[in-house]
Amino acid sequence: MTTKMSYENVYKLYGSKRVLNKLNLDVEEGEFLVILGPSGMGKSTLLRTTVGIEDITAGKIVLDGEDISKLPPNKRNIAMVFQNYALYPNMTVYQNINFPLKMAKFDKGEAKRKIEAIAETLKIGDVLERNINQLSGGQKQRVALARALVRDPKIFLLDEPLSNLDARVRFTARAELKKIQKELGHTFVYVTHDQTEAATLSDRVAVLRDGGIEQIGVYDEILNEPKSKWLGDFVGEYPMNFVDGDVLNNPGNIIGFRDHWTSDGKDLTGLVQLCTQEEDSFHVSCSVDGDNPGEDQDKEEVRPIIVKTSKRYEVGSKITFSLKRYNVYNPEGSLLRVVK
Amino acid sequence: MSTNRGKLGTYIAVIILSIIFIYPLWILIIYAFQPAYLTFDKLYPSQIPLAFTLSILVQSFKKVDLIGPLTRSLEVAFMVGLIAIGLGIPAGYGLSKITSKLSNKLVVFLFVINMMPGLVVAIPISIYFLHANLDNTVFGVALAQELVVLPLSVFITLSAFRSLPRDLEHQARVDGASLSSTFFRILIPMIRVPIIVAFLLAWMTSWDEFTYAVIIAPIVPTDSTFPVTLYNYVSRNLPLESATFALVATIPVIILAAVLQKYLKGQYLSGGLVG
């Protein structure tokens, strides 16, 4: 794999606030990279500086070996789909898709062929002559995508393009997006806060925290071996369980494990606080013996441990379990080792 | 039931408003197209036309030069309209880029000139224009009238630019458009309605603007604008001619409004963005 685009020590400051803080990231050729992060961590800023509608304060963005960080947006040859799609309301669907081609001074006949081909791929061939306000949300999303795909930019940026669709449409749109990316072999950088999108769409995931990359890798790797407590908390359907104190012979350190990593055994015992049924399994919230939050107790509410079990527990009863695998974190919250 | 009553109320209101707006025009028509013995010579002229004649119109046109002031007024009005949007659009765009706190203050500042009596401003200007050889010229009158119309057109275009979603401009840039193509191909078409409104307002303001016109271009009667000429006839006690000219004066406004009204439909901006 070759590197398509790389960010080298990129900073973006709003006043004294560092929105991008010494960000380093390599995007590989042809990959579907998902930038995942909670809101306010600089995800959109990252895209907006990449595409050039905002300038970076320091650092370099290199695309195909060329430093593009000083170029105006129209010279960067990067396509972007905005979260709100930003379709031109005074143009038809055809004119919208044609606009980038017109700006690139494409021959009219060739432009027509390209537009019809992309419309075919995205199944919007029958709405080409419509006005934008006659389209459904899903169609608008496709038109925005078509407008980005129609010319051959070096890289595609997508800013939460599915967040405005209703659940059912989003599901199919997600599958199509992935299919199109694989078929055309384009490099996609996709920003989202949605775990499911990150899990299903990505080749790799980069988790953004406070304007820097916290961890980059395959989604499962980040899910199972998060490099920090914060990541364990953020990534995954449920946050990772953390047990302080002297358990499993790890004095002074913190044990982290996912709810489904438990097995029958007696290594850990706990007091059941709540038990909820989920299809064929149960989620048990409990407090674990040996869990010694220490001085943290005053600062934040102690979160119960959540484990998956096959049988129902009464509230107030005792639960014992062992761990198939777990991660050990130091008190500062960074990963020390993985125990399998 | 209640919606029907509401509709009836609306119709009545519309009819009353129409009468208020159309009645002055109706009087003009009665005076212009009927012989004088039916209108001007009577104490209470009939409101329903009883006879029809073109002779008053023909005589008025023969007696005085109408075409001169009309042309002059048209020239001035179009020039005022074009300058208003030509300066208003860039000004509005620029102001939309700075913080609204600052731009609002600047716009209020622009309106200061309109808070003063026109004469107070017009007289010093006319002296300056004399030196600059701008007196008695179409351009001079148009420039002076810009004082009245420009703040409003800046205000209109500023509001229009502010209402445009920033992302559309960004999207155009990303799609490969240069700054000028973004401006002329994306932004301007999207605010064409406010631009037309600004043009129309400027045009109509100029069309019946009197103070600046009479002070900047007063000397040769045939060279002055239509309102000034009309004022001359009224002051010379020629009511029939005045009525005819007043009627003629309304025609260009009606034509212009009719031509431009198809652009003045709403809802043209909806649907481009989601969420």
Coordinates of C-alpha atoms in Angstrom, one line a residue:
Chain A
M1 CA 0.0 0.0 0.0
T2 CA 1.2 3.5 -0.8
T3 CA 0.4 6.6 1.1
K4 CA -2.1 8.8 -0.6
M5 CA -2.3 11.7 1.8
S6 CA -0.5 12.5 4.9
Y7 CA -1.0 15.1 7.7
E8 CA 2.3 16.2 9.2
N9 CA 2.1 17.9 12.5
V10 CA -1.0 19.8 11.6
Y11 CA -2.3 22.5 14.0
K12 CA -5.5 24.5 13.7
L13 CA -6.0 27.2 16.3
Y14 CA -9.2 29.2 16.9
G15 CA -7.9 32.0 19.1
S16 CA -6.0 30.0 21.7
K17 CA -8.1 26.9 21.3
R18 CA -6.3 24.0 19.6
V19 CA -8.9 22.3 17.4
L20 CA -6.2 20.3 15.6
N21 CA -3.3 19.6 17.9
K22 CA -0.2 18.2 16.3
L23 CA -2.1 15.8 14.1
N24 CA -0.2 13.1 12.2
L25 CA -2.1 10.7 10.0
D26 CA -1.4 8.7 6.8
V27 CA -4.2 7.8 4.5
E28 CA -3.5 4.8 2.3
E29 CA -4.3 4.6 -1.4
G30 CA -7.7 3.0 -2.0
E31 CA -8.7 2.6 1.6
F32 CA -11.9 3.5 3.3
L33 CA -10.7 5.4 6.4
V34 CA -13.2 6.4 9.0
I35 CA -12.4 9.3 11.3
L36 CA -14.3 8.5 14.4
G37 CA -14.8 10.8 17.4
P38 CA -17.3 12.4 19.7
S39 CA -18.5 15.9 18.6
G40 CA -16.3 18.8 19.3
M41 CA -13.1 16.8 18.8
G42 CA -12.2 18.5 15.4
K43 CA -13.5 15.9 13.0
S44 CA -15.2 18.4 10.7
T45 CA -12.4 20.9 11.0
L46 CA -10.0 18.2 9.8
L47 CA -12.1 17.8 6.6
R48 CA -12.6 21.5 6.1
T49 CA -8.9 22.2 6.4
T50 CA -8.1 19.3 4.1
V51 CA -10.4 20.6 1.4
G52 CA -9.1 24.1 1.9
I53 CA -12.1 26.1 3.0
E54 CA -10.2 26.7 6.3
D55 CA -6.5 27.2 6.6
I56 CA -4.3 25.2 8.9
T57 CA -2.3 27.2 11.4
A58 CA 0.9 25.1 11.1
G59 CA 2.0 21.8 9.6
K60 CA 1.6 20.2 6.2
I61 CA -1.0 18.3 4.3
V62 CA 0.6 16.3 1.6
L63 CA -1.5 14.7 -1.2
D64 CA 0.2 12.6 -3.8
G65 CA 3.6 14.0 -2.8
E66 CA 2.5 17.6 -3.1
D67 CA 2.0 20.0 -0.2
I68 CA -1.5 21.2 -0.7
S69 CA -2.0 23.1 2.5
K70 CA -1.5 26.5 0.9
L71 CA -3.6 25.9 -2.2
P72 CA -7.1 27.3 -2.7
P73 CA -9.9 24.8 -2.6
N74 CA -10.5 24.7 -6.3
K75 CA -6.9 23.8 -7.0
R76 CA -6.7 20.8 -4.6
N77 CA -8.7 18.4 -6.7
I78 CA -10.5 16.9 -3.6
A79 CA -14.2 16.1 -3.6
M80 CA -16.3 16.5 -0.5
V81 CA -19.8 15.7 0.5
F82 CA -21.1 18.0 3.2
Q83 CA -23.3 16.9 6.0
N84 CA -26.2 18.9 4.6
Y85 CA -25.3 17.9 1.0
A86 CA -25.1 21.6 0.0
L87 CA -26.9 21.0 -3.3
Y88 CA -27.4 24.1 -5.5
P89 CA -31.1 24.9 -5.1
N90 CA -31.3 27.0 -8.3
M91 CA -30.1 24.1 -10.5
T92 CA -31.6 20.8 -11.6
V93 CA -30.1 17.4 -10.5
Y94 CA -28.3 17.3 -13.9
Q95 CA -26.9 20.8 -13.5
N96 CA -25.8 20.0 -10.0
I97 CA -23.8 17.0 -11.1
N98 CA -22.5 18.8 -14.1
F99 CA -21.2 21.8 -12.1
P100 CA -17.8 20.3 -11.2
L101 CA -17.4 19.1 -14.8
K102 CA -18.3 22.6 -16.1
M103 CA -15.7 24.1 -13.8
A104 CA -13.1 21.6 -15.0
K105 CA -14.1 22.6 -18.6
F106 CA -15.1 19.1 -19.7
D107 CA -16.4 18.6 -23.2
K108 CA -20.2 18.7 -23.1
G109 CA -20.7 15.3 -24.7
E110 CA -18.2 13.6 -22.5
A111 CA -19.8 15.3 -19.4
K112 CA -23.1 13.9 -20.5
R113 CA -21.7 10.4 -20.7
K114 CA -20.1 10.7 -17.4
I115 CA -23.2 12.0 -15.7
E116 CA -25.4 9.3 -17.1
A117 CA -22.9 6.6 -16.1
I118 CA -22.7 7.9 -12.5
A119 CA -26.5 8.4 -12.4
E120 CA -26.9 4.8 -13.5
T121 CA -24.6 3.5 -10.8
L122 CA -26.4 5.5 -8.1
K123 CA -29.9 4.8 -9.5
I124 CA -30.9 8.5 -10.0
G125 CA -31.1 8.3 -13.8
D126 CA -34.8 9.0 -13.7
V127 CA -34.6 12.2 -11.6
L128 CA -31.9 14.0 -13.5
E129 CA -34.2 16.7 -14.9
R130 CA -35.9 17.3 -11.5
N131 CA -35.4 20.2 -9.2
I132 CA -33.6 19.7 -6.0
N133 CA -36.6 20.4 -3.8
Q134 CA -38.5 17.6 -5.5
L135 CA -36.1 14.9 -4.2
S136 CA -36.4 12.7 -1.1
G137 CA -33.6 12.7 1.5
G138 CA -32.1 9.6 0.1
Q139 CA -32.1 10.9 -3.4
K140 CA -30.4 14.2 -2.3
Q141 CA -27.7 12.1 -0.6
R142 CA -27.1 10.2 -3.9
V143 CA -27.0 13.4 -5.9
A144 CA -24.5 14.9 -3.6
L145 CA -22.4 11.7 -3.9
A146 CA -22.8 11.7 -7.6
R147 CA -21.6 15.3 -7.8
A148 CA -18.5 14.3 -5.8
L149 CA -17.9 11.1 -7.8
V150 CA -18.5 12.4 -11.3
R151 CA -15.1 14.0 -11.8
D152 CA -12.0 12.1 -10.8
P153 CA -10.6 13.8 -7.8
K154 CA -7.6 12.4 -5.9
I155 CA -9.5 11.7 -2.7
F156 CA -13.1 11.9 -1.4
L157 CA -14.1 13.4 1.9
L158 CA -17.4 12.7 3.4
D159 CA -18.7 14.6 6.5
E160 CA -21.4 12.4 8.1
P161 CA -23.3 12.0 4.9
L162 CA -25.7 9.5 6.2
S163 CA -26.7 11.3 9.5
N164 CA -29.7 13.0 7.9
L165 CA -31.3 9.9 6.5
D166 CA -33.9 7.8 8.4
A167 CA -32.8 4.5 9.8
R168 CA -34.0 2.2 6.9
V169 CA -32.6 4.3 4.1
R170 CA -29.4 4.8 6.1
F171 CA -28.9 1.0 6.2
T172 CA -29.1 0.5 2.5
A173 CA -27.1 3.7 1.7
R174 CA -24.3 2.5 3.9
A175 CA -24.1 -0.8 2.1
E176 CA -24.2 1.0 -1.3
L177 CA -21.5 3.4 -0.3
K178 CA -19.2 0.7 0.7
K179 CA -19.9 -1.2 -2.6
I180 CA -19.3 1.9 -4.7
Q181 CA -16.0 2.6 -2.9
K182 CA -14.8 -0.9 -3.5
E183 CA -15.9 -1.0 -7.2
L184 CA -14.4 2.3 -8.1
G185 CA -11.3 1.8 -5.9
H186 CA -11.3 5.4 -4.7
T187 CA -9.8 6.6 -1.4
F188 CA -12.5 7.7 1.0
V189 CA -12.1 9.6 4.2
Y190 CA -15.3 9.4 6.1
V191 CA -16.1 11.4 9.2
T192 CA -18.6 10.1 11.7
H193 CA -19.5 9.7 15.4
D194 CA -21.6 6.6 14.6
Q195 CA -19.9 3.4 15.9
T196 CA -21.9 1.2 13.5
E197 CA -20.9 3.1 10.5
A198 CA -17.3 3.0 11.6
A199 CA -17.5 -0.8 12.2
T200 CA -19.3 -1.6 8.9
L201 CA -17.7 0.8 6.4
S202 CA -14.1 1.1 7.4
D203 CA -11.0 -0.5 6.3
R204 CA -9.3 1.3 9.1
V205 CA -10.6 3.6 11.8
A206 CA -8.8 6.7 13.2
V207 CA -10.2 7.8 16.5
L208 CA -9.8 11.6 17.0
R209 CA -9.5 13.0 20.5
D210 CA -8.8 16.7 21.3
G211 CA -7.5 17.3 17.8
G212 CA -5.1 14.5 17.7
I213 CA -5.2 10.8 16.6
E214 CA -5.7 8.6 19.7
Q215 CA -5.5 5.3 17.8
I216 CA -5.6 4.2 14.3
G217 CA -6.2 0.6 13.1
V218 CA -8.8 -1.9 12.1
Y219 CA -12.0 -1.4 14.0
D220 CA -11.9 -4.7 15.9
E221 CA -8.3 -4.0 17.0
I222 CA -9.4 -0.7 18.5
L223 CA -12.4 -2.3 20.0
N224 CA -10.5 -5.1 21.7
E225 CA -7.2 -3.5 22.4
P226 CA -7.9 0.2 22.9
K227 CA -4.7 2.0 23.7
S228 CA -6.3 4.0 26.5
K229 CA -9.1 3.9 29.0
W230 CA -10.7 6.8 27.1
L231 CA -10.9 4.7 23.9
G232 CA -12.3 1.7 25.7
D233 CA -15.0 4.0 27.0
F234 CA -15.8 5.6 23.7
V235 CA -15.5 2.7 21.2
G236 CA -18.0 -0.1 21.2
E237 CA -21.7 -0.5 21.7
Y238 CA -21.2 -0.6 25.5
P239 CA -18.3 1.1 27.2
M240 CA -15.5 -1.2 28.4
N241 CA -15.7 -2.3 32.0
F242 CA -12.9 -1.1 34.3
V243 CA -12.1 -2.6 37.6
D244 CA -9.7 -0.7 39.9
G245 CA -7.8 -2.3 42.8
D246 CA -6.0 -5.5 43.4
V247 CA -7.7 -8.0 41.2
L248 CA -6.1 -10.7 39.1
N249 CA -2.7 -9.9 40.6
N250 CA -2.4 -6.5 39.1
P251 CA -1.9 -4.2 42.1
G252 CA -2.1 -0.6 41.3
N253 CA -3.3 -1.1 37.8
I254 CA -6.7 -1.1 36.1
I255 CA -8.3 -4.1 34.5
G256 CA -10.4 -3.5 31.4
F257 CA -12.7 -6.0 29.7
R258 CA -15.7 -6.1 27.4
D259 CA -19.1 -7.5 28.6
H260 CA -18.8 -10.6 26.5
W261 CA -15.3 -11.6 27.6
T262 CA -16.6 -13.3 30.8
S263 CA -16.8 -17.0 31.4
D264 CA -17.8 -19.2 34.3
G265 CA -15.4 -19.1 37.1
K266 CA -14.7 -17.5 40.4
D267 CA -12.0 -14.9 39.8
L268 CA -14.3 -12.0 40.3
T269 CA -17.4 -11.7 42.5
G270 CA -20.0 -9.0 42.5
L271 CA -23.3 -7.8 43.8
V272 CA -26.1 -7.6 41.2
Q273 CA -27.7 -4.2 40.8
L274 CA -29.8 -4.8 37.7
C275 CA -30.5 -7.5 35.2
T276 CA -32.0 -6.9 31.8
Q277 CA -32.8 -9.5 29.1
E278 CA -31.5 -9.0 25.6
E279 CA -32.8 -11.6 23.2
D280 CA -31.2 -14.8 24.4
S281 CA -28.8 -13.4 26.9
F282 CA -28.9 -11.2 30.0
H283 CA -27.0 -8.0 30.8
V284 CA -26.1 -7.8 34.5
S285 CA -25.0 -4.6 36.1
C286 CA -23.0 -5.2 39.2
S287 CA -20.4 -3.8 41.6
V288 CA -17.4 -6.0 41.8
D289 CA -15.5 -6.9 44.9
G290 CA -12.0 -5.5 44.9
D291 CA -13.3 -2.5 42.9
N292 CA -11.7 0.3 44.8
P293 CA -12.3 3.6 43.1
G294 CA -10.4 5.3 45.8
E295 CA -10.3 9.1 45.5
D296 CA -12.3 8.9 42.2
Q297 CA -15.4 8.3 44.3
D298 CA -15.8 12.0 45.1
K299 CA -15.3 13.1 41.5
E300 CA -17.6 10.9 39.5
E301 CA -20.3 8.4 40.0
V302 CA -19.0 4.9 40.1
R303 CA -20.2 3.1 37.0
P304 CA -21.4 -0.4 37.4
I305 CA -19.7 -3.3 35.6
I306 CA -21.8 -4.8 32.9
V307 CA -21.4 -8.5 32.0
K308 CA -23.2 -10.8 29.7
T309 CA -24.6 -14.0 31.2
S310 CA -26.8 -16.8 30.0
K311 CA -29.0 -16.9 33.1
R312 CA -31.1 -14.4 35.0
Y313 CA -29.8 -13.0 38.4
E314 CA -32.0 -11.6 41.1
V315 CA -31.1 -8.1 42.2
G316 CA -29.0 -8.2 45.4
S317 CA -27.7 -11.7 44.7
K318 CA -24.1 -12.6 44.2
I319 CA -22.5 -13.2 40.8
T320 CA -19.1 -14.8 40.2
F321 CA -17.3 -14.9 36.9
S322 CA -13.8 -15.3 35.3
L323 CA -12.4 -13.5 32.3
K324 CA -11.4 -15.1 29.0
R325 CA -9.2 -12.1 28.3
Y326 CA -8.6 -8.7 29.6
N327 CA -6.4 -5.6 29.2
V328 CA -4.3 -4.0 31.8
Y329 CA -4.1 -0.3 32.1
N330 CA -1.9 1.8 34.3
P331 CA -3.5 4.5 36.6
E332 CA -2.9 7.1 33.9
G333 CA -5.1 5.1 31.6
S334 CA -2.7 3.8 28.9
L335 CA -2.6 0.2 27.9
L336 CA 0.2 -1.9 29.6
R337 CA -0.5 -5.3 28.2
V338 CA -3.2 -7.6 26.8
V339 CA -3.9 -10.9 28.6
K340 CA -5.6 -13.6 26.6
Chain B
M1 CA -67.6 27.6 8.2
S2 CA -65.1 29.7 10.0
T3 CA -62.6 29.3 7.1
N4 CA -65.2 30.4 4.7
R5 CA -65.9 33.5 6.8
G6 CA -62.1 34.0 7.0
K7 CA -61.9 33.9 3.2
L8 CA -64.8 36.3 2.8
G9 CA -63.0 38.7 5.2
T10 CA -59.8 38.4 3.1
Y11 CA -61.7 39.1 -0.1
I12 CA -63.3 42.2 1.4
A13 CA -60.0 43.4 2.7
V14 CA -58.4 42.9 -0.7
I15 CA -61.2 44.8 -2.4
I16 CA -61.0 47.7 0.0
L17 CA -57.2 47.9 -0.4
S18 CA -57.5 47.7 -4.2
I19 CA -59.9 50.6 -4.2
I20 CA -57.6 52.7 -2.1
F21 CA -54.7 52.0 -4.4
I22 CA -56.5 52.1 -7.7
Y23 CA -58.8 55.1 -7.1
P24 CA -56.2 57.8 -7.7
L25 CA -55.3 56.1 -10.9
W26 CA -59.0 56.0 -11.8
I27 CA -59.3 59.7 -11.3
L28 CA -56.4 60.2 -13.7
I29 CA -58.0 58.0 -16.3
I30 CA -61.3 59.9 -16.0
Y31 CA -59.6 63.2 -16.4
A32 CA -57.3 62.2 -19.2
F33 CA -59.8 60.4 -21.4
Q34 CA -62.9 62.5 -21.1
P35 CA -63.7 66.0 -22.5
A36 CA -63.1 68.8 -20.0
Y37 CA -66.9 69.7 -19.8
L38 CA -67.5 66.4 -18.1
T39 CA -64.6 66.7 -15.7
F40 CA -62.7 69.8 -15.0
D41 CA -65.6 72.2 -15.6
K42 CA -67.9 70.4 -13.2
L43 CA -67.9 70.8 -9.5
Y44 CA -68.8 67.1 -8.9
P45 CA -67.6 65.1 -12.0
S46 CA -69.1 61.7 -12.5
Q47 CA -67.1 58.8 -11.3
I48 CA -68.3 56.7 -14.2
P49 CA -66.9 57.6 -17.6
L50 CA -69.6 59.0 -19.9
A51 CA -67.6 59.9 -22.9
F52 CA -64.3 59.1 -24.4
T53 CA -61.8 61.3 -26.1
L54 CA -58.1 61.2 -27.0
S55 CA -58.0 64.9 -27.8
I56 CA -56.7 65.9 -24.4
L57 CA -53.9 63.4 -24.7
V58 CA -53.0 64.5 -28.3
Q59 CA -53.2 68.2 -27.4
S60 CA -51.0 67.7 -24.3
F61 CA -48.4 65.9 -26.4
K62 CA -48.5 68.6 -29.1
K63 CA -48.3 71.5 -26.7
V64 CA -45.3 70.4 -24.7
D65 CA -42.4 68.1 -25.1
L66 CA -43.2 65.0 -23.2
I67 CA -40.6 62.7 -24.8
G68 CA -37.6 64.7 -23.5
P69 CA -38.4 64.5 -19.8
L70 CA -39.7 60.9 -20.2
T71 CA -36.4 59.7 -21.8
R72 CA -34.4 61.6 -19.3
S73 CA -36.3 60.1 -16.4
L74 CA -36.0 56.6 -17.9
E75 CA -32.2 57.1 -18.3
V76 CA -31.9 58.3 -14.8
A77 CA -34.0 55.6 -13.3
F78 CA -32.2 52.8 -15.0
M79 CA -28.8 54.3 -14.2
V80 CA -29.9 54.6 -10.5
G81 CA -31.1 51.0 -10.5
L82 CA -27.9 49.7 -12.0
I83 CA -25.6 51.7 -9.8
A84 CA -27.7 50.6 -6.8
I85 CA -27.2 46.9 -7.5
G86 CA -23.7 47.4 -9.0
L87 CA -22.5 48.9 -5.7
G88 CA -25.0 47.2 -3.4
I89 CA -24.1 43.6 -4.3
P90 CA -20.3 43.9 -3.6
A91 CA -21.0 46.0 -0.5
G92 CA -23.6 43.5 0.8
Y93 CA -21.2 40.6 0.1
G94 CA -18.4 42.2 1.9
L95 CA -20.5 43.2 4.9
S96 CA -21.9 39.6 5.1
K97 CA -18.3 38.4 5.6
I98 CA -17.6 40.4 8.7
T99 CA -19.3 40.0 12.1
S100 CA -22.9 41.0 12.1
K101 CA -22.3 43.2 15.1
L102 CA -20.0 45.4 13.0
S103 CA -21.9 45.2 9.8
N104 CA -25.2 46.2 11.4
K105 CA -23.5 49.3 12.8
L106 CA -22.2 50.1 9.3
V107 CA -25.6 49.7 7.7
V108 CA -27.2 52.0 10.3
F109 CA -24.4 54.5 9.5
L110 CA -25.4 54.3 5.8
F111 CA -28.9 55.3 6.6
V112 CA -27.8 58.4 8.4
I113 CA -28.0 60.4 5.1
N114 CA -31.7 59.4 4.8
M115 CA -32.4 60.8 8.3
M116 CA -31.5 64.3 7.2
P117 CA -33.8 66.5 5.1
G118 CA -33.0 66.0 1.4
L119 CA -32.6 69.7 0.8
V120 CA -29.9 70.0 3.5
V121 CA -27.9 67.4 1.6
A122 CA -28.8 68.4 -1.9
I123 CA -27.7 72.0 -1.9
P124 CA -24.1 71.4 -0.9
I125 CA -24.0 68.6 -3.3
S126 CA -25.3 70.8 -6.2
I127 CA -22.5 73.3 -5.5
Y128 CA -19.9 70.5 -5.7
F129 CA -21.5 69.1 -8.8
L130 CA -21.4 72.5 -10.5
H131 CA -17.6 72.5 -10.1
A132 CA -17.4 68.9 -11.3
N133 CA -19.6 69.6 -14.3
L134 CA -22.1 67.1 -13.1
D135 CA -25.0 69.5 -12.9
N136 CA -27.8 69.0 -15.5
T137 CA -26.5 65.6 -16.4
V138 CA -28.1 62.2 -16.2
F139 CA -25.2 60.9 -14.3
G140 CA -25.2 63.7 -11.8
V141 CA -28.9 63.3 -11.0
A142 CA -28.4 59.5 -10.7
L143 CA -25.4 59.9 -8.4
A144 CA -27.4 62.3 -6.2
Q145 CA -30.3 59.9 -6.0
E146 CA -28.1 57.1 -5.0
L147 CA -27.9 58.8 -1.7
V148 CA -31.5 57.8 -1.1
V149 CA -31.5 54.3 -2.6
L150 CA -28.1 52.9 -1.9
P151 CA -28.5 52.3 1.8
L152 CA -31.6 50.3 1.1
S153 CA -30.1 48.2 -1.6
V154 CA -27.0 47.4 0.5
F155 CA -29.4 46.4 3.3
I156 CA -31.3 44.1 1.0
T157 CA -28.3 42.4 -0.6
L158 CA -26.7 42.1 2.8
S159 CA -29.7 40.3 4.2
A160 CA -29.8 38.1 1.1
F161 CA -26.1 37.1 1.4
R162 CA -26.6 36.4 5.1
S163 CA -29.5 34.1 4.4
L164 CA -27.4 32.0 2.0
P165 CA -25.9 28.9 3.7
R166 CA -22.2 29.2 3.8
D167 CA -21.7 25.6 2.8
L168 CA -23.0 26.3 -0.7
E169 CA -20.2 28.7 -1.3
H170 CA -17.8 26.2 0.2
Q171 CA -19.2 23.4 -2.0
A172 CA -18.7 25.5 -5.1
R173 CA -15.1 26.1 -4.2
V174 CA -14.6 22.4 -3.6
D175 CA -16.3 21.6 -6.9
G176 CA -13.5 23.6 -8.6
A177 CA -15.0 27.0 -9.0
S178 CA -12.8 30.0 -8.6
L179 CA -13.8 32.9 -6.4
S180 CA -15.4 34.8 -9.3
S181 CA -17.2 31.8 -10.7
T182 CA -18.5 31.0 -7.2
F183 CA -19.8 34.5 -6.9
F184 CA -21.3 34.9 -10.4
R185 CA -22.5 31.3 -11.1
I186 CA -23.7 30.2 -7.6
L187 CA -24.2 33.2 -5.3
I188 CA -25.7 35.8 -7.6
P189 CA -28.3 33.4 -9.2
M190 CA -29.4 32.3 -5.8
I191 CA -30.1 35.9 -4.6
R192 CA -31.5 37.1 -7.9
V193 CA -34.9 37.9 -6.4
P194 CA -33.5 40.2 -3.7
I195 CA -31.4 41.8 -6.4
I196 CA -34.4 42.4 -8.6
V197 CA -36.3 43.8 -5.6
A198 CA -33.4 46.2 -4.9
F199 CA -33.3 47.2 -8.6
L200 CA -37.0 47.8 -8.7
L201 CA -37.1 49.8 -5.5
A202 CA -34.2 52.0 -6.7
W203 CA -35.8 52.4 -10.1
M204 CA -39.1 53.5 -8.6
T205 CA -37.6 55.7 -6.0
S206 CA -35.7 57.5 -8.8
W207 CA -38.8 57.6 -11.0
D208 CA -40.6 60.0 -8.7
E209 CA -37.7 61.5 -6.8
F210 CA -38.1 65.3 -6.8
T211 CA -35.7 67.1 -4.4
Y212 CA -32.4 66.0 -5.8
A213 CA -33.7 66.1 -9.4
V214 CA -34.9 69.7 -9.2
I215 CA -31.7 70.9 -7.5
I216 CA -29.2 69.1 -9.7
A217 CA -30.9 69.5 -13.0
P218 CA -33.3 72.4 -12.9
I219 CA -32.3 74.8 -15.6
V220 CA -33.6 73.6 -18.9
P221 CA -37.2 72.4 -18.4
T222 CA -37.0 69.9 -21.2
D223 CA -33.8 68.5 -19.7
S224 CA -35.3 67.9 -16.2
T225 CA -36.8 64.6 -15.1
F226 CA -40.5 63.8 -15.3
P227 CA -41.5 64.7 -11.8
V228 CA -39.9 68.1 -12.2
T229 CA -41.6 68.7 -15.5
L230 CA -44.9 67.6 -14.0
Y231 CA -44.4 70.0 -11.2
N232 CA -43.9 72.8 -13.7
Y233 CA -47.3 72.1 -15.3
V234 CA -49.1 71.9 -12.0
S235 CA -47.5 75.2 -10.9
R236 CA -48.5 76.8 -14.2
N237 CA -52.1 75.7 -13.5
L238 CA -52.5 73.2 -16.3
P239 CA -54.5 70.5 -14.6
L240 CA -55.5 68.6 -17.7
E241 CA -52.0 68.3 -19.0
S242 CA -50.9 67.3 -15.5
A243 CA -53.5 64.5 -15.3
T244 CA -52.4 63.2 -18.7
F245 CA -48.7 63.2 -17.8
A246 CA -49.3 61.7 -14.4
L247 CA -51.1 58.8 -16.2
V248 CA -48.2 58.5 -18.6
A249 CA -45.8 58.4 -15.7
T250 CA -47.5 55.4 -14.1
I251 CA -47.2 53.3 -17.3
P252 CA -43.5 52.5 -17.2
V253 CA -43.8 51.5 -13.6
I254 CA -46.6 49.1 -14.4
I255 CA -44.7 47.6 -17.3
L256 CA -41.5 47.1 -15.3
A257 CA -43.3 45.5 -12.4
A258 CA -45.2 43.2 -14.8
V259 CA -42.0 42.1 -16.6
L260 CA -40.1 41.5 -13.4
Q261 CA -43.0 40.0 -11.3
K262 CA -42.4 36.4 -12.6
Y263 CA -39.0 36.5 -10.9
L264 CA -40.5 37.6 -7.6
K265 CA -41.9 34.2 -6.7
G266 CA -40.9 32.8 -3.3
Q267 CA -39.7 29.3 -2.3
Y268 CA -36.9 29.3 -4.8
L269 CA -34.3 28.6 -2.2
S270 CA -35.8 25.7 -0.3
G271 CA -34.6 22.1 -0.6
G272 CA -30.9 22.5 -1.3
L273 CA -29.8 21.5 2.1
V274 CA -30.9 18.9 4.6
G275 CA -30.9 19.0 8.3

